[in-house]
Short mmCIF file of C-alpha atoms in Angstrom, two decimals:
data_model
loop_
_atom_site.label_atom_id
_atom_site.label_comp_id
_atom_site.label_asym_id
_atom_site.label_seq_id
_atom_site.Cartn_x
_atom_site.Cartn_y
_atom_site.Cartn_z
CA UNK A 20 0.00 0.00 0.00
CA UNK A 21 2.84 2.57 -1.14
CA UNK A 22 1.48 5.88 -1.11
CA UNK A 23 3.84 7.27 -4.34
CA UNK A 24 4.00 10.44 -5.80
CA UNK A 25 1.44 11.57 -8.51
CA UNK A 26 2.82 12.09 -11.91
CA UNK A 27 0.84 13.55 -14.69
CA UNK A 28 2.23 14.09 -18.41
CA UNK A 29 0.71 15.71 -21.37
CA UNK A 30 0.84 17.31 -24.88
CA UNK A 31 -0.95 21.10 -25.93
CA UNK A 32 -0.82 23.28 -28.43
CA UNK A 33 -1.06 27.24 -28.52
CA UNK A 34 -3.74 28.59 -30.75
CA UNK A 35 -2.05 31.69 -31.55
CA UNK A 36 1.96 30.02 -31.06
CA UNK A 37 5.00 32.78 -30.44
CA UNK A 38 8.46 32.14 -30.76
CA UNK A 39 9.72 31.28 -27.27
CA UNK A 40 13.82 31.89 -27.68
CA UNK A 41 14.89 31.21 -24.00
CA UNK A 42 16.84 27.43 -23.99
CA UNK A 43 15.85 27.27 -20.05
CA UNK A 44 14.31 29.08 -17.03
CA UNK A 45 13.48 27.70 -13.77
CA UNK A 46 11.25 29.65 -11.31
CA UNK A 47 9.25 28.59 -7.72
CA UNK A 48 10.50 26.64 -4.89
CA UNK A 49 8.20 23.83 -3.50
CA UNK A 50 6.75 25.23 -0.65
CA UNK A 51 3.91 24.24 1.15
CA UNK A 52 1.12 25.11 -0.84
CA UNK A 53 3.21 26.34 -4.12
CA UNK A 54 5.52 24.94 -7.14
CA UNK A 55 8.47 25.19 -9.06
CA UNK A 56 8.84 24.82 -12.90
CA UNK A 57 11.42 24.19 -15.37
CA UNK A 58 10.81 25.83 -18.83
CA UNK A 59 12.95 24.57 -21.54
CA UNK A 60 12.91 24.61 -25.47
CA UNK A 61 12.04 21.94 -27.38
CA UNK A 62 11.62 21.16 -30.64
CA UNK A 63 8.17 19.61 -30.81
CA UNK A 64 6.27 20.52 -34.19
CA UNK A 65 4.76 23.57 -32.07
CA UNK A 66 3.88 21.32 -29.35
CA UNK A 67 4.04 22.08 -25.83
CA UNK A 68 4.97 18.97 -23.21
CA UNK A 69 3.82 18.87 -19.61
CA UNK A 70 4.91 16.80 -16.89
CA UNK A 71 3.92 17.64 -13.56
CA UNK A 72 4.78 15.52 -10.05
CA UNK A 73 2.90 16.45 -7.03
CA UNK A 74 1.48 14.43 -4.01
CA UNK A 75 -2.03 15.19 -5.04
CA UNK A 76 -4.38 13.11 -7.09
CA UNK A 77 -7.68 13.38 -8.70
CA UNK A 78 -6.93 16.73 -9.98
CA UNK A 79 -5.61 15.71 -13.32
CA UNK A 80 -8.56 17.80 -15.78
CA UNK A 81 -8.00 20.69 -13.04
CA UNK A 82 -3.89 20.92 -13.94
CA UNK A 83 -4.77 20.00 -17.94
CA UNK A 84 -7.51 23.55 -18.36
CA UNK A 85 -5.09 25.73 -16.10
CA UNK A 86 -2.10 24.59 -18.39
CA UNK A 87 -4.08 24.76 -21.16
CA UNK A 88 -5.38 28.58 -20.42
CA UNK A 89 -1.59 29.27 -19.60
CA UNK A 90 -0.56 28.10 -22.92
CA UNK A 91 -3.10 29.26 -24.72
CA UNK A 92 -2.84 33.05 -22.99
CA UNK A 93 0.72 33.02 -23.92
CA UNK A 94 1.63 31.57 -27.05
CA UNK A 95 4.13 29.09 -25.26
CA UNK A 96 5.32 26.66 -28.29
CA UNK A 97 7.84 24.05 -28.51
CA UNK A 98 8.68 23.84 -25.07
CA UNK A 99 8.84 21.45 -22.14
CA UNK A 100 7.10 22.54 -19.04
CA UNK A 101 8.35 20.29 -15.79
CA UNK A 102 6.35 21.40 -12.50
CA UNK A 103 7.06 20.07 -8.96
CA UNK A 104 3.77 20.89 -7.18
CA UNK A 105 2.91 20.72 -3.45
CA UNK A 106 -0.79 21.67 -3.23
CA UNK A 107 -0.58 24.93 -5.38
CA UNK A 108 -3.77 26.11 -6.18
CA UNK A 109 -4.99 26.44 -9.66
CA UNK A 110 -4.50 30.22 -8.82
CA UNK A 111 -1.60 30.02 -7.78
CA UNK A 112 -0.03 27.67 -10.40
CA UNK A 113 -1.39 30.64 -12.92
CA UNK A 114 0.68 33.14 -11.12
CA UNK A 115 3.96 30.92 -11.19
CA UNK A 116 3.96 30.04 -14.98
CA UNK A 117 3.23 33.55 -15.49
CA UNK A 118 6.18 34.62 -13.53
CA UNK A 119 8.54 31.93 -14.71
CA UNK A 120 8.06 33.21 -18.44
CA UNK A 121 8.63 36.84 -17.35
CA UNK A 122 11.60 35.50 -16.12
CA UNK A 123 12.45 34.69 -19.22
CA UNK A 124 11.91 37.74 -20.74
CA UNK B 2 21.82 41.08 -15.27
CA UNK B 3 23.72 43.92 -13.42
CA UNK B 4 20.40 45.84 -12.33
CA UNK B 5 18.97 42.32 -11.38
CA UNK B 6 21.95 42.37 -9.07
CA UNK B 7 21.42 45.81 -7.69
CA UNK B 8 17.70 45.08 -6.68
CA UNK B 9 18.60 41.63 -4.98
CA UNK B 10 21.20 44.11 -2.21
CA UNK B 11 18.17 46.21 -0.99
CA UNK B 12 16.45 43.07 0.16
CA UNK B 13 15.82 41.92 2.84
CA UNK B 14 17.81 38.87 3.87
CA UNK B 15 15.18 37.26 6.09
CA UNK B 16 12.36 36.96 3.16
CA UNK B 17 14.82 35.76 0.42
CA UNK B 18 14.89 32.87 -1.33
CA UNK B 19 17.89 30.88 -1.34
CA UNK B 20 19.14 31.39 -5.27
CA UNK B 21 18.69 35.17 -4.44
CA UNK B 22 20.88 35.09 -1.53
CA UNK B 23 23.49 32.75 -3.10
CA UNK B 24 23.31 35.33 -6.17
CA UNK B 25 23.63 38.19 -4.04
CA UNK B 26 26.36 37.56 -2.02
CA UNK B 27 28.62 37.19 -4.03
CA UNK B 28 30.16 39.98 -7.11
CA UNK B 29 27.34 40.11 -9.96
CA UNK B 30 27.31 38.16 -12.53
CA UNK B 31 30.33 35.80 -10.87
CA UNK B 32 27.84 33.57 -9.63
CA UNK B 33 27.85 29.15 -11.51
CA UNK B 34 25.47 27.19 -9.74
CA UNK B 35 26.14 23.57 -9.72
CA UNK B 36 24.32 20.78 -9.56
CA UNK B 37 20.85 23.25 -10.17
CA UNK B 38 17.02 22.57 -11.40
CA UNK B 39 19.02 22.06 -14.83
CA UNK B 40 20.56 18.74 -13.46
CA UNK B 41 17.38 17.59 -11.13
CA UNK B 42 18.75 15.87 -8.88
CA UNK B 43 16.01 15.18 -6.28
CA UNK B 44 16.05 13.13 -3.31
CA UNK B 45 15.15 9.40 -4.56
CA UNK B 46 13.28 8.90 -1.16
CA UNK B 47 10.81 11.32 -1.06
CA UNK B 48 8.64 9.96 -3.73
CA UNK B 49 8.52 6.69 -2.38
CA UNK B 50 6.60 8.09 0.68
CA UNK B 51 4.20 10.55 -1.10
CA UNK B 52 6.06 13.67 -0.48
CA UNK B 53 6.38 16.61 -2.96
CA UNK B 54 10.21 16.53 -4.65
CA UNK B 55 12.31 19.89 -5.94
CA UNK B 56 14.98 19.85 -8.23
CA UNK B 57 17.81 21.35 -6.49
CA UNK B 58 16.79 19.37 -3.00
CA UNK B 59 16.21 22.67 -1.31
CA UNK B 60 19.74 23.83 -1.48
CA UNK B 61 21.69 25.82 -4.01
CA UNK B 62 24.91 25.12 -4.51
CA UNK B 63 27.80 26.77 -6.77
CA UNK B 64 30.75 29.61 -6.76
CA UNK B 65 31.51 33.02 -7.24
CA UNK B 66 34.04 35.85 -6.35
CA UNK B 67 34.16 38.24 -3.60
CA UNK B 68 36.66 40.43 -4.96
CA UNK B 69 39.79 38.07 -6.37
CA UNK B 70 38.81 35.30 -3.94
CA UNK B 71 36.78 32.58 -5.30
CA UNK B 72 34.31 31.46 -3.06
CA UNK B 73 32.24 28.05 -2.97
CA UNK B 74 28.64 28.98 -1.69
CA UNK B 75 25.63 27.07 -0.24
CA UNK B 76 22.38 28.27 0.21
CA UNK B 77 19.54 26.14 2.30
CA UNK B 78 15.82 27.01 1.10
CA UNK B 79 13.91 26.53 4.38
CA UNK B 80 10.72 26.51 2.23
CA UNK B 81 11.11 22.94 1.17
CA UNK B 82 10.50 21.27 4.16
CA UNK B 83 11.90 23.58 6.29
CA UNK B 84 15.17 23.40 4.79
CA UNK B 85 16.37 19.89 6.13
CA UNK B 86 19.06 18.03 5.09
CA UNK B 87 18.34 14.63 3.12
CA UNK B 88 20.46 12.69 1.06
CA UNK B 89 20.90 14.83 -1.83
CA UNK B 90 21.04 18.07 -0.14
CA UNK B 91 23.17 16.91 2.31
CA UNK B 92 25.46 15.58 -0.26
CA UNK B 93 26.02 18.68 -2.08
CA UNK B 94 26.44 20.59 0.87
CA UNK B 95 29.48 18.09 1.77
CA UNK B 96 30.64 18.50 -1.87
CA UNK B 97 30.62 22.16 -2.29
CA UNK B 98 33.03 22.21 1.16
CA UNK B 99 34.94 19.57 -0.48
CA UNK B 100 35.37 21.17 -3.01
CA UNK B 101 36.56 24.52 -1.98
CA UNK B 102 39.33 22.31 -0.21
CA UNK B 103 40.30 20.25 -3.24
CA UNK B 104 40.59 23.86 -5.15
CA UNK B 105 42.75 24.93 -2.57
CA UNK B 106 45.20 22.01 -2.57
CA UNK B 107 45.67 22.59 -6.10
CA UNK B 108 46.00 26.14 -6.46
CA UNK B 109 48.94 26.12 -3.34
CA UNK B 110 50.58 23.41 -5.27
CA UNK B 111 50.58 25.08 -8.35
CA UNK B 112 51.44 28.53 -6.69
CA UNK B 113 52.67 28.18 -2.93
CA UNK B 114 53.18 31.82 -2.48
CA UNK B 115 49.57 32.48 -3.99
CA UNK B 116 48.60 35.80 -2.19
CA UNK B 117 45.35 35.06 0.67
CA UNK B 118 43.40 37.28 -1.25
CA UNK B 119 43.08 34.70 -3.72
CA UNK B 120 42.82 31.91 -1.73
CA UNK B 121 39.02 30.03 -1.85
CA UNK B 122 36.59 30.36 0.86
CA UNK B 123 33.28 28.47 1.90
CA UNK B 124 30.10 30.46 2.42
CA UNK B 125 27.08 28.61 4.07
CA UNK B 126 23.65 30.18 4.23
CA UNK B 127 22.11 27.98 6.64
CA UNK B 128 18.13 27.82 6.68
CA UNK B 129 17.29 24.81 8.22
CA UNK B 130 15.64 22.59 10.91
CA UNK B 131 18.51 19.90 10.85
CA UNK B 132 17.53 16.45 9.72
CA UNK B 133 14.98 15.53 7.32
CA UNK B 134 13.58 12.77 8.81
CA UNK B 135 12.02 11.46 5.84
CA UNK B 136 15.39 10.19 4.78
CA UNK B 137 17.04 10.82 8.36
CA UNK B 138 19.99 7.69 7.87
CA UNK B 139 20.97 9.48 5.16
CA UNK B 140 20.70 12.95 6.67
CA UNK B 141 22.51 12.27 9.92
CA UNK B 142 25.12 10.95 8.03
CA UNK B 143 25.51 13.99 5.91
CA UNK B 144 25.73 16.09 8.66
CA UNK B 145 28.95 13.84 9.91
CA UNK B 146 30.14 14.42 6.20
CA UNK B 147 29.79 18.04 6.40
CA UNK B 148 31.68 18.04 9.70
CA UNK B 149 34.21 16.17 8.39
CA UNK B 150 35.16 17.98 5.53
CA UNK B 151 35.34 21.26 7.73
CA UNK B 152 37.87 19.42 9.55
CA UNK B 153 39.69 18.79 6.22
CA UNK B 154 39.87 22.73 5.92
CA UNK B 155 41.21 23.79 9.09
CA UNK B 156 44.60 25.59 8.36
CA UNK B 157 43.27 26.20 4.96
CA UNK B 158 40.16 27.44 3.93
CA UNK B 159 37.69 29.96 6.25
CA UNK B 160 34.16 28.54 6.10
CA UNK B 161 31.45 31.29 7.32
CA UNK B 162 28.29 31.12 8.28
CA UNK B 163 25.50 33.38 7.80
CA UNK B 164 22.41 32.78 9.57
CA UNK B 165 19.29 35.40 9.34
CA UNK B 166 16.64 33.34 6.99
CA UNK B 167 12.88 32.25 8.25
CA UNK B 168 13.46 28.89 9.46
CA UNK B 169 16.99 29.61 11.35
CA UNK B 170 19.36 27.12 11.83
CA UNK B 171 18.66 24.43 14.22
CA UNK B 172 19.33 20.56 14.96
CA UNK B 173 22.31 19.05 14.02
CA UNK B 174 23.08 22.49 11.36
CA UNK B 175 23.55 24.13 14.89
CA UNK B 176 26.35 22.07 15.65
CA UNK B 177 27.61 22.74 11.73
CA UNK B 178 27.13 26.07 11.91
CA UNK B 179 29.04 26.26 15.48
CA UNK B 180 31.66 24.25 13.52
CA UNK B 181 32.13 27.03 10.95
CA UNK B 182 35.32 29.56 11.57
CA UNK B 183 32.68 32.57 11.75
CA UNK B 184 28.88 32.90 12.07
CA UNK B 185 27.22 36.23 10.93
CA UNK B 186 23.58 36.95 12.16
CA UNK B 187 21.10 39.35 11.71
CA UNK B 188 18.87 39.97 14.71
CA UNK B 189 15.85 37.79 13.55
CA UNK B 190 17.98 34.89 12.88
CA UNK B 191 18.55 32.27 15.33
CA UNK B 192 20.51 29.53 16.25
CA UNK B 193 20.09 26.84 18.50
CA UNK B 194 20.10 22.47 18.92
CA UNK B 195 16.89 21.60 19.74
CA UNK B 196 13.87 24.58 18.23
CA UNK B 197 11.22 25.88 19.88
CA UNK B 198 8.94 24.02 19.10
CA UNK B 199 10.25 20.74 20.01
CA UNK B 200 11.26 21.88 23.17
CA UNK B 201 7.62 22.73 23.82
CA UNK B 202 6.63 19.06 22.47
CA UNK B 203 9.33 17.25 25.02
CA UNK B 204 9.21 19.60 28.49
CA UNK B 205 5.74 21.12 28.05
CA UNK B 206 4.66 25.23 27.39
CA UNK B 207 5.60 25.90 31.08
CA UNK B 208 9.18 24.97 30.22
CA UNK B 209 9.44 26.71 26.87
CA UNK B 210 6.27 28.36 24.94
CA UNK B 211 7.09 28.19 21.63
CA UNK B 212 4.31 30.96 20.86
CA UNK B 213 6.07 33.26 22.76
CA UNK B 214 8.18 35.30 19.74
CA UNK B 215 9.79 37.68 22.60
CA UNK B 216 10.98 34.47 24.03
CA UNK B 217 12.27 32.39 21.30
CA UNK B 218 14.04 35.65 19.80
CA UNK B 219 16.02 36.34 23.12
CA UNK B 220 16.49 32.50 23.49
CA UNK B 221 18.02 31.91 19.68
CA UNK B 222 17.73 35.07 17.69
CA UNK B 223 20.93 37.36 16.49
CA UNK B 224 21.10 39.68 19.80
CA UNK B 225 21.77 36.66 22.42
CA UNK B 226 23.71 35.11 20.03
CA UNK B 227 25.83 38.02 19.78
CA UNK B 228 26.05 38.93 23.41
CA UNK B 229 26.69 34.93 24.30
CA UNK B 230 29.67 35.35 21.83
CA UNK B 231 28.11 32.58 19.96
CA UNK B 232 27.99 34.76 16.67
CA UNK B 233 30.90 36.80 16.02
CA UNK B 234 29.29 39.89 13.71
CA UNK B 235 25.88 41.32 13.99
CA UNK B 236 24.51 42.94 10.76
CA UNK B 237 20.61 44.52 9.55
CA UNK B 238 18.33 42.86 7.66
CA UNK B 239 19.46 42.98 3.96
CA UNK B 240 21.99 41.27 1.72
CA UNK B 241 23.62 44.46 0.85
CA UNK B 242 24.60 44.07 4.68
CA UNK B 243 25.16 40.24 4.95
CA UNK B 244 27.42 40.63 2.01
CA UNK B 245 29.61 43.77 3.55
CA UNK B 246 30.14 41.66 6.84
CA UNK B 247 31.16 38.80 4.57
CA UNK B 248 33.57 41.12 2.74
CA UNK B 249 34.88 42.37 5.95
CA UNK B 250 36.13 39.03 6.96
CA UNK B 251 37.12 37.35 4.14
CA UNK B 252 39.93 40.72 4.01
CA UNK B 253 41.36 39.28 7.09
CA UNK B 254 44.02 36.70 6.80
CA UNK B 255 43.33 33.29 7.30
CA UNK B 256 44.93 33.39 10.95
CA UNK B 257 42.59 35.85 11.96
CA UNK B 258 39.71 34.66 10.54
CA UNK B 259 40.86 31.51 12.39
CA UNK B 260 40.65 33.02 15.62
CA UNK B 261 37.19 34.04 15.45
CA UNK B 262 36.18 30.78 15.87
CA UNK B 263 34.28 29.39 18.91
CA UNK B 264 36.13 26.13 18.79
CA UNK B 265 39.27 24.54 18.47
CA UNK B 266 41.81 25.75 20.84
CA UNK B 267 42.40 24.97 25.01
CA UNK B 268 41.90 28.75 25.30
CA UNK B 269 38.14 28.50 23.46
CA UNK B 270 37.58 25.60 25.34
CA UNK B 271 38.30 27.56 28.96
CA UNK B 272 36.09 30.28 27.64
CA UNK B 273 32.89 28.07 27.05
CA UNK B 274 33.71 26.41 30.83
CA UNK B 275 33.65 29.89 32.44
CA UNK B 276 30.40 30.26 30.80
CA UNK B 277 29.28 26.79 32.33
CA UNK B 278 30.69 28.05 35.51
CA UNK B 279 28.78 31.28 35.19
CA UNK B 280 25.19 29.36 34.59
CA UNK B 281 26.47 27.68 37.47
CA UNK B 282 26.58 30.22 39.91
CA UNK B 283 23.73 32.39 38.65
CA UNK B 284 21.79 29.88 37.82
CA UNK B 285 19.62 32.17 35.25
CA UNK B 286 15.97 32.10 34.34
CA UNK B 287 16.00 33.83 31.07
CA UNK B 288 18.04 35.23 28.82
CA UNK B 289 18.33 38.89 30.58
CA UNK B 290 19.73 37.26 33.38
CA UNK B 291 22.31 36.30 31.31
CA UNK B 292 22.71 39.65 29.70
CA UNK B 293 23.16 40.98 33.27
CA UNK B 294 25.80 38.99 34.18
CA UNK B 295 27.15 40.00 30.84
CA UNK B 296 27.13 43.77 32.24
CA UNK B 297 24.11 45.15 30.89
CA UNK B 298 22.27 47.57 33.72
CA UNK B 299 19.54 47.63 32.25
CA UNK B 300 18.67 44.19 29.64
CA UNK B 301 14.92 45.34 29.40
CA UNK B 302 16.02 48.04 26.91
CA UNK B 303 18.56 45.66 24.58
CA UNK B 304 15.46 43.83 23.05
CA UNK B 305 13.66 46.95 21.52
CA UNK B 306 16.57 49.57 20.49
CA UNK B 307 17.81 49.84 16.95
CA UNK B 308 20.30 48.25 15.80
CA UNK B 309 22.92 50.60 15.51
CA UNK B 310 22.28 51.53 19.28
CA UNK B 311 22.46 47.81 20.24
CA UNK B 312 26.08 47.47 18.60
CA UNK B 313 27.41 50.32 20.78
CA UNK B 314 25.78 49.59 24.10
CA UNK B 315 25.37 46.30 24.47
CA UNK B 316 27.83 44.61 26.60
CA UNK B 317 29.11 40.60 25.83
CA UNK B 318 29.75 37.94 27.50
CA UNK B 319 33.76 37.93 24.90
CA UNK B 320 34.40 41.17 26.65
CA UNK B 321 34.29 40.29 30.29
CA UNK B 322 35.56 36.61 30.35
#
């Protein structure tokens, strides 16, 4: 009866896809109730990977629309997106990827 | 990059993260981490019991300059789990001091009349609770790692400590940090073997009330610390001042530097025994009792004052044993 970690992984697209030039940023430290992410480019046909590992389940159509808002808002294309979550809120996982890219810029 | 830089000195010290401070202390732009989120290397363990994972295992490890002197610099993030030290984390922390030696054996062998201004020096910017006890095998044994490679740099390399982040520096890290050749504090960090809160949870709230801030701050935090003689410089809240200290002392010579340590000579030794002998005979009930003995008329007033004020009254415990 291992209790393991959760690990979700998925594939998006950007309706409207910009050119994201940064090779890597990393924002976020896993604090209770937040998340870190790794952004790094990738060349996937436009595509935009996810993988995220956090202790929480059932949430898994919660993380896909926030991601998918994010990448949609943003333009995010051919990039890998690797989150460590503990218990961010949809709210606050916004606010991170948000930050993370301005990072970037 | 530069302006980056410049914004990350105003800052307080106390609400930074741990890649800030490890970016910030040193000269801008001089700054490699190693073994970062690019490498994730996360604790193996973690996952196995449920528990939320980060890439650089809560500690940030790399090197930079301070001046001409190259120095190898650890940062603990107490925000993943309150900074404790498991396998990974502990293992780069061991590294980066191992490191700093290895660099230091080379470069004297190479150059044996290499000036000490070039000569490398560990930084550690301790925010931690000790042991995570998730992985606590692992962690203990990192800490005796850690120990043991500041032994390897005695007559060599300065290691300094800064302590003034959230989570303070407590469990076996106390003994690390009281290990170290010089500890810098700001007045809301604190240092200590067993924290508050476990004292409450063994010996009950009559014995210590960990709710108490007053009383846990004049218990642990910077201002004891500094009149015990347990930290050697007292700076404000910011890098910009965390990072001046450290320049201060890594100007001194390695001797010197040395000598600001609270361990490793008979004289040190005689020094904490007085202080046993003092507890002894006074047998105090708080801190201010302490302070007393230490000279200070009136301790009420040392808790409150500004800083500034503080550094030129206050009266230590070094001065009159």
């Amino acid at each position: 009866m291992s209790k393991q970690l959760h690990e979700i992984t998925f594939e998006l697209k950007a309706q409207n896809p910009t050119d994201f030039v940064e090779d890597f940023a990393h924002f976020g430290v896993v604090g209770s109730g937040d998340m870190e992410v790794i952004i790094e480019q990738k060349n996937l046909d436009g595509a935009v990977k996810v993988k995220i590992v956090t202790p929480v389940t059932g949430y898994d159509e919660v993380w896909r629309r926030v991601l998918e808002r994010f990448v949609n808002d943003t333009g995010v294309a051919n990039a890998s997106l690797e989150i460590n979550d503990n218990n961010a809120t949809p709210v606050v996982v916004s606010l991170r990827l948000r930050q993370a890219l301005s990072e970037v810029d | 990059m530069s302006s980056k830089w410049e914004n990350i000195q105003k800052r307080s010290f106390l609400e930074s993260e741990a890649r800030t401070r490890a970016l910030g202390l040193v000269d801008p732009g001089t700054f490699t981490e190693l073994a970062g989120p690019r490498h994730r290397i996360s604790s193996p363990h973690l996952p196995l019991l449920g528990e939320a994972v980060e890439f650089d295992d809560g500690i940030v490890t790399g090197v930079g300059l301070i001046g001409k002197k190259p120095v190898f610099v650890a940062s603990q993030e107490g925000r993943f789990i309150g900074g404790a030290v498991g396998e990974v984390h502990g293992a780069k922390l061991a590294n980066i001091v191992r490191m700093a030696r290895k660099a230091y054996d080379e470069m004297l062998a190479s150059n044996p009349d290499l000036p000490e201004e070039k000569r490398p020096a560990v930084i550690i910017s301790f925010d931690t609770g000790g042991v995570r006890l998730h992985e606590a095998n692992a962690g203990l044994l990192a800490h005796a790692e850690v120990m043991d490679q500041f032994q390897d740099c005695k007559g060599k390399v300065p290691i300094i400590a800064l302590i003034g982040s959230r989570v303070g520096c407590f469990g076996g890290m106390g003994f690390v940090a009281a290990a170290s050749d010089v500890i810098i504090m700001s007045q809301f960090g604190r240092l200590g073997l067993t924290g508050p809160e476990v004292i409450e949870e063994e010996m009950g709230k009559d014995e210590f009330d960990a709710s108490d801030r007053a009383l846990v701050y004049r218990t642990t935090g910077g201002r004891h610390k500094y009149i015990m003689g347990d930290c050697n410089v007292l700076v404000a809240d910011s890098i910009a001042a965390f990072r001046g200290a450290l320049q201060e002392v890594l100007g001194k010579l390695y001797a010197e530097i040395a000598e600001m340590s609270c361990i490793g000579s008979l004289e040190k030794i005689q020094y904490q025994l007085k202080l046993v002998d003092l507890c002894v005979e006074t047998a105090p009930k708080d801190a201010k009792d302490v302070w007393k003995s230490a000279g200070n008329e009136n301790p009420d007033d040392l808790t409150d004052m500004p800083l500034d004020e503080f550094l030129t009254t206050v009266k230590r415990l070094t001065d009159r044993y």
